[in-house]
Amino acid sequence: MKNILVTGGLGFIGSHTVVELQASGYRVIVVDDLSNSTVDVLENIEKISGIKPDFHQLDLRNKSDVQQLFATTSIDGIIHFAAFKAVGESVHKPLEYYENNIGSLVYILQEMVKHNIKNFIFSSSCTVYGQAETLPITELEKTKPALSPYGNTKQVGEEIIIDACNAHQLNAISLRYFNPIGAHDSIHIGELPLGVPQNLIPYITQTAIGLRDELSIFGNDYDTKDGTAVRDYIHVVDLAKAHIAALTRLVNKENTENYEYYNVGTGTGLSVLEIVESFERVTEQKLNYTIVERRKGDVTAAFADNTLVTSKLKWQPEKSLDDALRSAWEWQKKNT
Ligand code: NAD
Ligand code: WQD
């Protein structure tokens, strides 16, 4: 049985990936400092899979703790989710973002080299493309200068991994996620935003349940089908499964390059108004919303061409938007 270290494994995408790893026969070791998650997630994972993963509460910015972890744990592969992820906050606290998202990454890569661990999966983001020249976005699309320190940590993170792969013969895959949404079918795990949600779906579910007065839709003057911005919303369980596909490719030595990167999205672009309409239909809730100015830094449209990931990783999305919105709503009701 292969031992997989999952950093940030109690977070939104990490927890769903832990469940899928367990279902695929991997033994999981979770590291999380609980800066954006709670320890209950461990029990909730166990409720789904029947297996409680090994857990180390540890801050990956602490180099000696990271060294100690690697010195005492047998690891065959790493999926690195741990990072700060609030785009707006990163503008005000850039150094904290660089310390965590870059510092922790470097420490982990150093330990991989020291302990001869070869397989690494990195959480990247479609944010690296900025406003793409061509839609849908293929991996041939050039990356753009990042619009926020957060976005820059993903670009620089990928570059650091490329250099480490070349110098130390590591094998790595970056997955460039589009917009992950939804919750596990069991409704035992989901997204737990702290404070006022920045992302669309938790803002919608919190409005529908009465925690927020109304959704502000950021702009209806974009050059899109209805004027609102377009994104590619992918069910978090599908996204979790893409990690298993990527890891399995590395473990089975099926990768053709030592560094590969894939867009992970559904391939469908949907506008904010389409999401609102679908949410109202699926949940039979009326949503209060108002149109306000554009949000600074938002792109007009981003959706994936997922041909590469479907062909090389033999992965494809299985769940619908309706599944995702329904599960997000059930999760909100359970947690309110
Ligand atoms: P999340 O905040 O829910 O999960 C991250 C987890 O990492 C949290 O549990 C947090 O406590 C932990 N963590 C953070 N810093 C740590 C540290 N120094 N030491 C140990 N643990 C630490 O975020 P998520 O939505 O699950 O995102 C996971 C990854 O995917 C992140 O790297 C994020 O940047 C990336 N990503 C997310 C999205 C998205 O929309 N959610 C999109 C693209 C990329
Ligand atoms: C989606 C759409 C908003 C909230 C962000 C990060 C990106 C990635 C995913 C990590 C946009 C609109 C939103 C609201 C709204 N994260 N919206 N009212 O901006 O595509 O991506 O999360 O890597 O890096 O930038 O996602 O969910 O914030 O917004 O109208 O209250 O919903 O303008 O068009 P986004 P989002």
XYZ file of C-alpha atoms and ligand atoms in Angstrom:
416
model
C 0.000 0.000 0.000
C 1.417 3.404 -1.004
C 1.626 6.130 1.652
C 0.461 9.520 0.443
C 1.090 12.735 2.354
C -1.761 15.196 1.864
C -0.920 18.709 3.049
C -3.983 20.820 3.780
C -5.905 17.542 3.884
C -8.628 18.884 6.183
C -9.478 21.768 3.831
C -12.156 21.905 1.159
C -10.469 20.139 -1.760
C -8.003 18.219 0.413
C -10.683 16.467 2.491
C -12.550 15.285 -0.607
C -9.272 14.050 -2.073
C -8.418 12.127 1.107
C -11.719 10.228 0.773
C -11.001 9.377 -2.874
C -7.431 8.311 -2.058
C -8.732 5.959 0.628
C -11.312 4.553 -1.802
C -8.488 3.908 -4.282
C -6.443 1.928 -1.760
C -3.880 4.532 -0.721
C -2.887 5.059 2.913
C -3.210 8.718 3.765
C -1.192 10.896 6.114
C -2.775 14.313 6.599
C -0.888 17.434 7.626
C -2.857 20.561 8.458
C -2.368 23.472 10.843
C -6.142 24.104 11.076
C -5.647 27.718 9.964
C -8.625 27.307 7.630
C -10.254 24.067 8.764
C -11.332 22.202 11.880
C -10.267 18.908 13.353
C -13.851 17.513 13.095
C -13.170 16.990 9.411
C -11.066 13.953 10.378
C -14.080 12.249 11.944
C -16.258 13.269 9.033
C -13.788 11.643 6.653
C -13.989 8.511 8.794
C -17.807 8.587 8.614
C -17.557 8.363 4.827
C -14.698 5.907 4.351
C -14.575 4.046 7.644
C -10.888 4.999 7.898
C -9.436 7.769 10.026
C -6.279 9.020 8.316
C -3.083 9.577 10.279
C -3.062 13.235 11.250
C -0.266 15.647 12.137
C -1.302 19.119 13.244
C 1.669 21.032 11.970
C 2.451 24.385 10.378
C 4.446 23.784 7.212
C 6.122 27.177 7.619
C 8.034 25.632 10.508
C 11.026 24.074 8.779
C 12.170 21.895 11.670
C 8.660 20.425 12.052
C 8.626 19.612 8.358
C 12.057 17.971 8.636
C 10.906 15.961 11.646
C 7.774 14.796 9.789
C 9.753 13.523 6.809
C 12.389 11.915 9.034
C 9.760 9.844 10.832
C 7.222 9.044 8.098
C 7.383 6.732 5.119
C 6.051 8.650 2.100
C 5.601 7.508 -1.519
C 3.912 10.610 -2.881
C 2.687 14.060 -1.872
C -0.399 16.054 -2.767
C 0.242 19.618 -1.671
C -2.929 21.620 -1.006
C -1.825 23.663 2.004
C -1.797 27.358 1.168
C -3.579 30.612 1.863
C -6.105 31.271 -0.893
C -7.951 34.578 -0.413
C -7.120 36.713 -3.441
C -8.132 40.060 -1.868
C -6.385 39.361 1.431
C -3.181 38.521 -0.421
C -3.008 42.097 -1.727
C -2.884 43.396 1.858
C -0.709 40.624 3.291
C 1.604 39.652 0.416
C 4.494 38.552 2.610
C 2.321 36.149 4.594
C 1.160 34.646 1.308
C 4.721 34.286 -0.002
C 5.917 32.853 3.306
C 3.200 30.212 3.382
C 2.561 29.398 -0.261
C 6.198 29.560 -1.356
C 8.121 28.902 1.884
C 6.188 25.729 2.733
C 6.498 24.495 -0.837
C 10.280 24.883 -0.782
C 10.621 23.063 2.547
C 8.593 20.133 1.239
C 10.573 19.910 -1.995
C 13.836 19.986 -0.003
C 12.660 17.069 2.118
C 11.561 15.168 -0.985
C 15.070 15.467 -2.363
C 16.643 14.481 0.958
C 14.431 11.383 1.341
C 14.353 10.431 -2.337
C 10.573 10.878 -2.680
C 9.712 11.359 -6.339
C 5.992 11.994 -6.798
C 4.429 15.416 -6.253
C 1.033 16.902 -7.135
C 0.546 20.674 -6.848
C -2.662 22.734 -6.528
C -2.381 25.363 -9.197
C -5.136 27.559 -10.552
C -6.670 28.845 -13.781
C -5.775 32.248 -12.350
C -2.331 31.766 -13.981
C -3.945 32.512 -17.371
C -5.512 35.863 -16.407
C -7.902 36.863 -19.195
C -7.017 34.270 -21.799
C -6.674 35.232 -25.463
C -8.502 32.089 -26.587
C -11.517 30.324 -25.094
C -11.860 27.571 -24.064
C -8.424 27.692 -22.423
C -5.906 25.046 -23.431
C -2.570 24.420 -21.759
C -0.958 26.175 -24.755
C -2.390 29.475 -23.514
C 0.386 31.763 -22.247
C 0.323 32.651 -18.574
C -0.163 36.349 -17.757
C 1.458 38.520 -15.082
C -0.493 37.730 -11.938
C -3.070 40.244 -10.729
C -2.533 39.429 -7.055
C 0.185 38.085 -4.776
C -1.959 34.951 -4.375
C -2.002 34.410 -8.136
C 1.729 35.019 -8.240
C 2.336 32.299 -5.647
C 0.772 29.793 -8.055
C 2.903 30.964 -10.987
C 6.123 31.118 -8.986
C 5.181 27.844 -7.288
C 4.977 26.111 -10.663
C 8.343 27.593 -11.702
C 10.010 26.407 -8.492
C 8.653 22.904 -9.073
C 9.960 22.885 -12.669
C 13.444 23.847 -11.462
C 13.355 21.208 -8.721
C 12.189 18.527 -11.188
C 15.023 19.362 -13.560
C 17.722 19.485 -10.914
C 16.609 16.554 -8.773
C 14.715 14.219 -11.116
C 11.430 14.665 -9.293
C 8.145 13.879 -11.034
C 5.446 16.489 -10.602
C 2.037 17.348 -11.944
C 0.374 20.719 -11.449
C -3.398 20.724 -11.705
C -4.783 24.102 -12.712
C -8.210 24.084 -11.137
C -11.056 26.123 -12.526
C -13.843 26.908 -9.994
C -14.375 24.061 -7.495
C -17.841 23.967 -5.907
C -20.209 21.611 -4.088
C -19.853 19.087 -1.297
C -19.569 15.329 -0.835
C -22.812 13.386 -1.545
C -22.840 12.230 2.086
C -22.870 15.911 3.172
C -20.260 15.016 5.801
C -17.621 17.269 4.215
C -17.817 20.487 2.206
C -16.520 24.045 2.035
C -16.258 26.017 5.281
C -15.519 29.657 4.432
C -14.437 31.785 7.377
C -16.247 35.125 7.641
C -17.897 36.693 4.621
C -17.494 34.363 1.628
C -15.520 35.721 -1.323
C -16.612 33.002 -3.724
C -19.916 32.889 -5.538
C -21.484 29.611 -4.417
C -21.021 29.992 -0.642
C -22.268 33.573 -0.974
C -25.363 32.280 -2.759
C -26.090 29.529 -0.221
C -25.557 31.905 2.726
C -27.946 34.401 1.125
C -30.581 31.759 0.445
C -30.470 30.588 4.057
C -30.750 34.150 5.373
C -27.224 34.772 6.678
C -26.710 37.488 4.022
C -29.330 39.944 2.767
C -28.590 39.678 -0.907
C -26.025 38.534 -3.421
C -24.142 41.325 -5.159
C -23.505 40.331 -8.760
C -20.258 41.987 -9.775
C -21.032 43.594 -13.136
C -23.509 42.938 -15.943
C -21.657 44.843 -18.640
C -19.165 42.153 -19.641
C -18.983 40.997 -23.213
C -20.726 37.679 -22.462
C -24.086 36.066 -23.247
C -25.971 38.030 -20.552
C -23.348 40.570 -19.452
C -22.268 38.698 -16.309
C -18.881 37.011 -16.023
C -18.398 33.426 -17.158
C -16.586 30.646 -15.268
C -16.137 26.878 -15.329
C -17.650 25.423 -12.140
C -16.408 21.930 -11.318
C -17.805 19.596 -8.650
C -15.217 19.177 -5.892
C -15.621 15.373 -5.951
C -14.732 15.310 -9.648
C -11.763 17.557 -8.917
C -10.679 15.254 -6.076
C -10.749 12.302 -8.480
C -8.467 14.176 -10.887
C -5.804 14.074 -8.149
C -6.068 10.294 -7.938
C -5.666 10.084 -11.709
C -2.609 12.360 -11.597
C -1.023 10.547 -8.671
C -1.641 7.140 -10.226
C 0.041 8.341 -13.425
C 3.163 9.208 -11.449
C 3.109 6.116 -9.225
C 2.770 3.892 -12.321
C 5.505 5.906 -14.075
C 3.177 6.711 -16.969
C 4.206 10.373 -17.153
C 6.041 11.347 -20.321
C 7.659 14.500 -18.877
C 9.053 15.004 -15.389
C 6.826 18.064 -15.087
C 3.304 18.053 -16.499
C 0.386 20.414 -16.019
C -3.287 20.057 -16.757
C -6.378 22.222 -16.778
C -9.066 20.675 -14.610
C -12.517 21.966 -15.493
C -15.746 20.741 -17.029
C -15.237 22.571 -20.318
C -18.494 24.502 -19.913
C -18.585 28.235 -19.233
C -21.555 29.526 -17.237
C -22.487 33.092 -16.363
C -23.251 34.317 -12.852
C -26.918 34.743 -13.824
C -27.047 31.198 -15.172
C -25.689 29.957 -11.849
C -28.303 31.966 -9.945
C -31.113 30.615 -12.150
C -29.878 27.031 -11.787
C -29.577 27.411 -8.024
C -33.152 28.720 -7.790
C -34.484 25.890 -9.948
C -32.570 23.075 -8.221
C -33.243 24.185 -4.653
C -36.625 25.901 -5.177
C -35.280 28.897 -3.263
C -35.785 32.488 -4.369
C -32.502 34.384 -4.239
C -32.276 38.119 -3.556
C -29.681 39.697 -5.735
C -28.632 43.059 -7.058
C -26.234 44.108 -9.788
C -23.277 46.163 -8.581
C -20.010 47.332 -10.133
C -17.425 44.927 -11.458
C -15.037 43.468 -8.876
C -11.451 44.622 -9.421
C -9.255 41.898 -10.869
C -12.102 39.755 -12.254
C -11.708 38.424 -15.781
C -14.590 38.371 -18.271
C -14.562 34.669 -19.004
C -12.519 31.589 -18.108
C -13.414 28.025 -18.985
C -11.262 25.014 -19.716
C -10.497 22.994 -22.745
C -10.100 19.714 -20.844
C -8.980 17.571 -23.790
C -5.494 17.027 -22.356
C -6.603 15.935 -18.895
C -9.318 13.645 -20.253
C -6.941 11.965 -22.695
C -3.716 11.740 -20.668
C -5.100 11.243 -17.168
C -8.150 9.276 -18.367
C -10.282 11.403 -16.098
C -13.527 13.097 -16.836
C -16.117 15.015 -14.871
C -19.011 12.784 -13.878
C -21.194 15.147 -11.890
C -23.516 17.874 -13.143
C -23.857 21.495 -12.115
C -27.211 20.570 -10.551
C -25.500 17.896 -8.415
C -22.971 20.465 -7.251
C -25.536 23.153 -6.419
C -27.812 20.668 -4.650
C -24.946 19.385 -2.506
C -23.758 22.929 -1.720
C -27.279 23.760 -0.533
C -27.606 20.583 1.578
C -24.209 21.396 3.107
C -25.305 24.951 3.916
C -28.513 23.700 5.580
C -26.551 21.179 7.629
C -24.104 23.826 8.832
C -26.503 26.629 9.730
P -8.665 25.391 2.086
O -8.273 26.646 2.753
O -10.022 24.850 2.341
O -7.611 24.240 2.403
C -6.248 24.509 2.663
C -5.868 23.798 3.949
O -4.485 24.016 4.184
C -6.626 24.309 5.165
O -7.178 23.218 5.875
C -5.553 25.033 5.996
O -5.803 24.918 7.371
C -4.290 24.308 5.549
N -3.061 25.100 5.642
C -2.838 26.355 5.162
N -1.585 26.748 5.466
C -0.988 25.712 6.131
C 0.290 25.515 6.702
N 1.232 26.448 6.680
N 0.553 24.334 7.316
C -0.380 23.365 7.353
N -1.616 23.506 6.840
C -1.919 24.668 6.231
O -8.441 25.613 0.507
P -8.941 24.740 -0.723
O -10.043 25.474 -1.398
O -9.135 23.330 -0.321
O -7.669 24.886 -1.667
C -6.640 23.919 -1.647
C -5.546 24.346 -2.606
O -6.094 24.547 -3.905
C -4.871 25.675 -2.249
O -3.500 25.556 -2.579
C -5.536 26.673 -3.144
O -4.715 27.762 -3.411
C -5.764 25.834 -4.387
N -6.872 26.304 -5.240
C -8.104 26.480 -4.696
C -9.148 26.920 -5.495
C -10.504 27.179 -4.914
O -11.292 27.888 -5.556
N -10.851 26.632 -3.763
C -8.927 27.158 -6.860
C -7.643 26.946 -7.385
C -6.615 26.515 -6.559
C -17.042 33.626 -9.627
C -17.869 34.660 -10.363
C -17.444 36.912 -9.648
C -18.990 36.501 -5.615
C -11.490 32.852 -7.478
C -10.006 33.130 -7.501
C -9.286 32.080 -8.272
C -9.654 30.700 -7.768
C -11.119 30.498 -7.613
C -7.974 29.936 -6.257
C -17.066 35.901 -10.733
C -18.869 36.512 -9.338
C -18.612 36.240 -6.912
C -20.062 37.391 -5.379
C -20.317 37.655 -7.751
N -9.097 30.440 -6.475
N -19.265 36.809 -7.962
N -20.693 37.935 -6.463
O -13.194 34.960 -9.036
O -13.575 33.026 -10.648
O -11.958 32.795 -8.814
O -11.704 31.579 -6.885
O -7.061 29.733 -7.001
O -7.925 32.328 -8.148
O -9.800 34.397 -8.097
O -14.358 32.820 -8.282
O -16.333 32.350 -6.894
O -15.024 34.472 -6.473
O -16.370 34.287 -8.547
O -20.924 38.191 -8.703
O -20.420 37.696 -4.241
O -18.910 35.113 -9.491
O -17.399 38.235 -10.115
O -17.524 36.334 -11.976
P -13.271 33.511 -9.261
P -15.520 33.461 -7.434
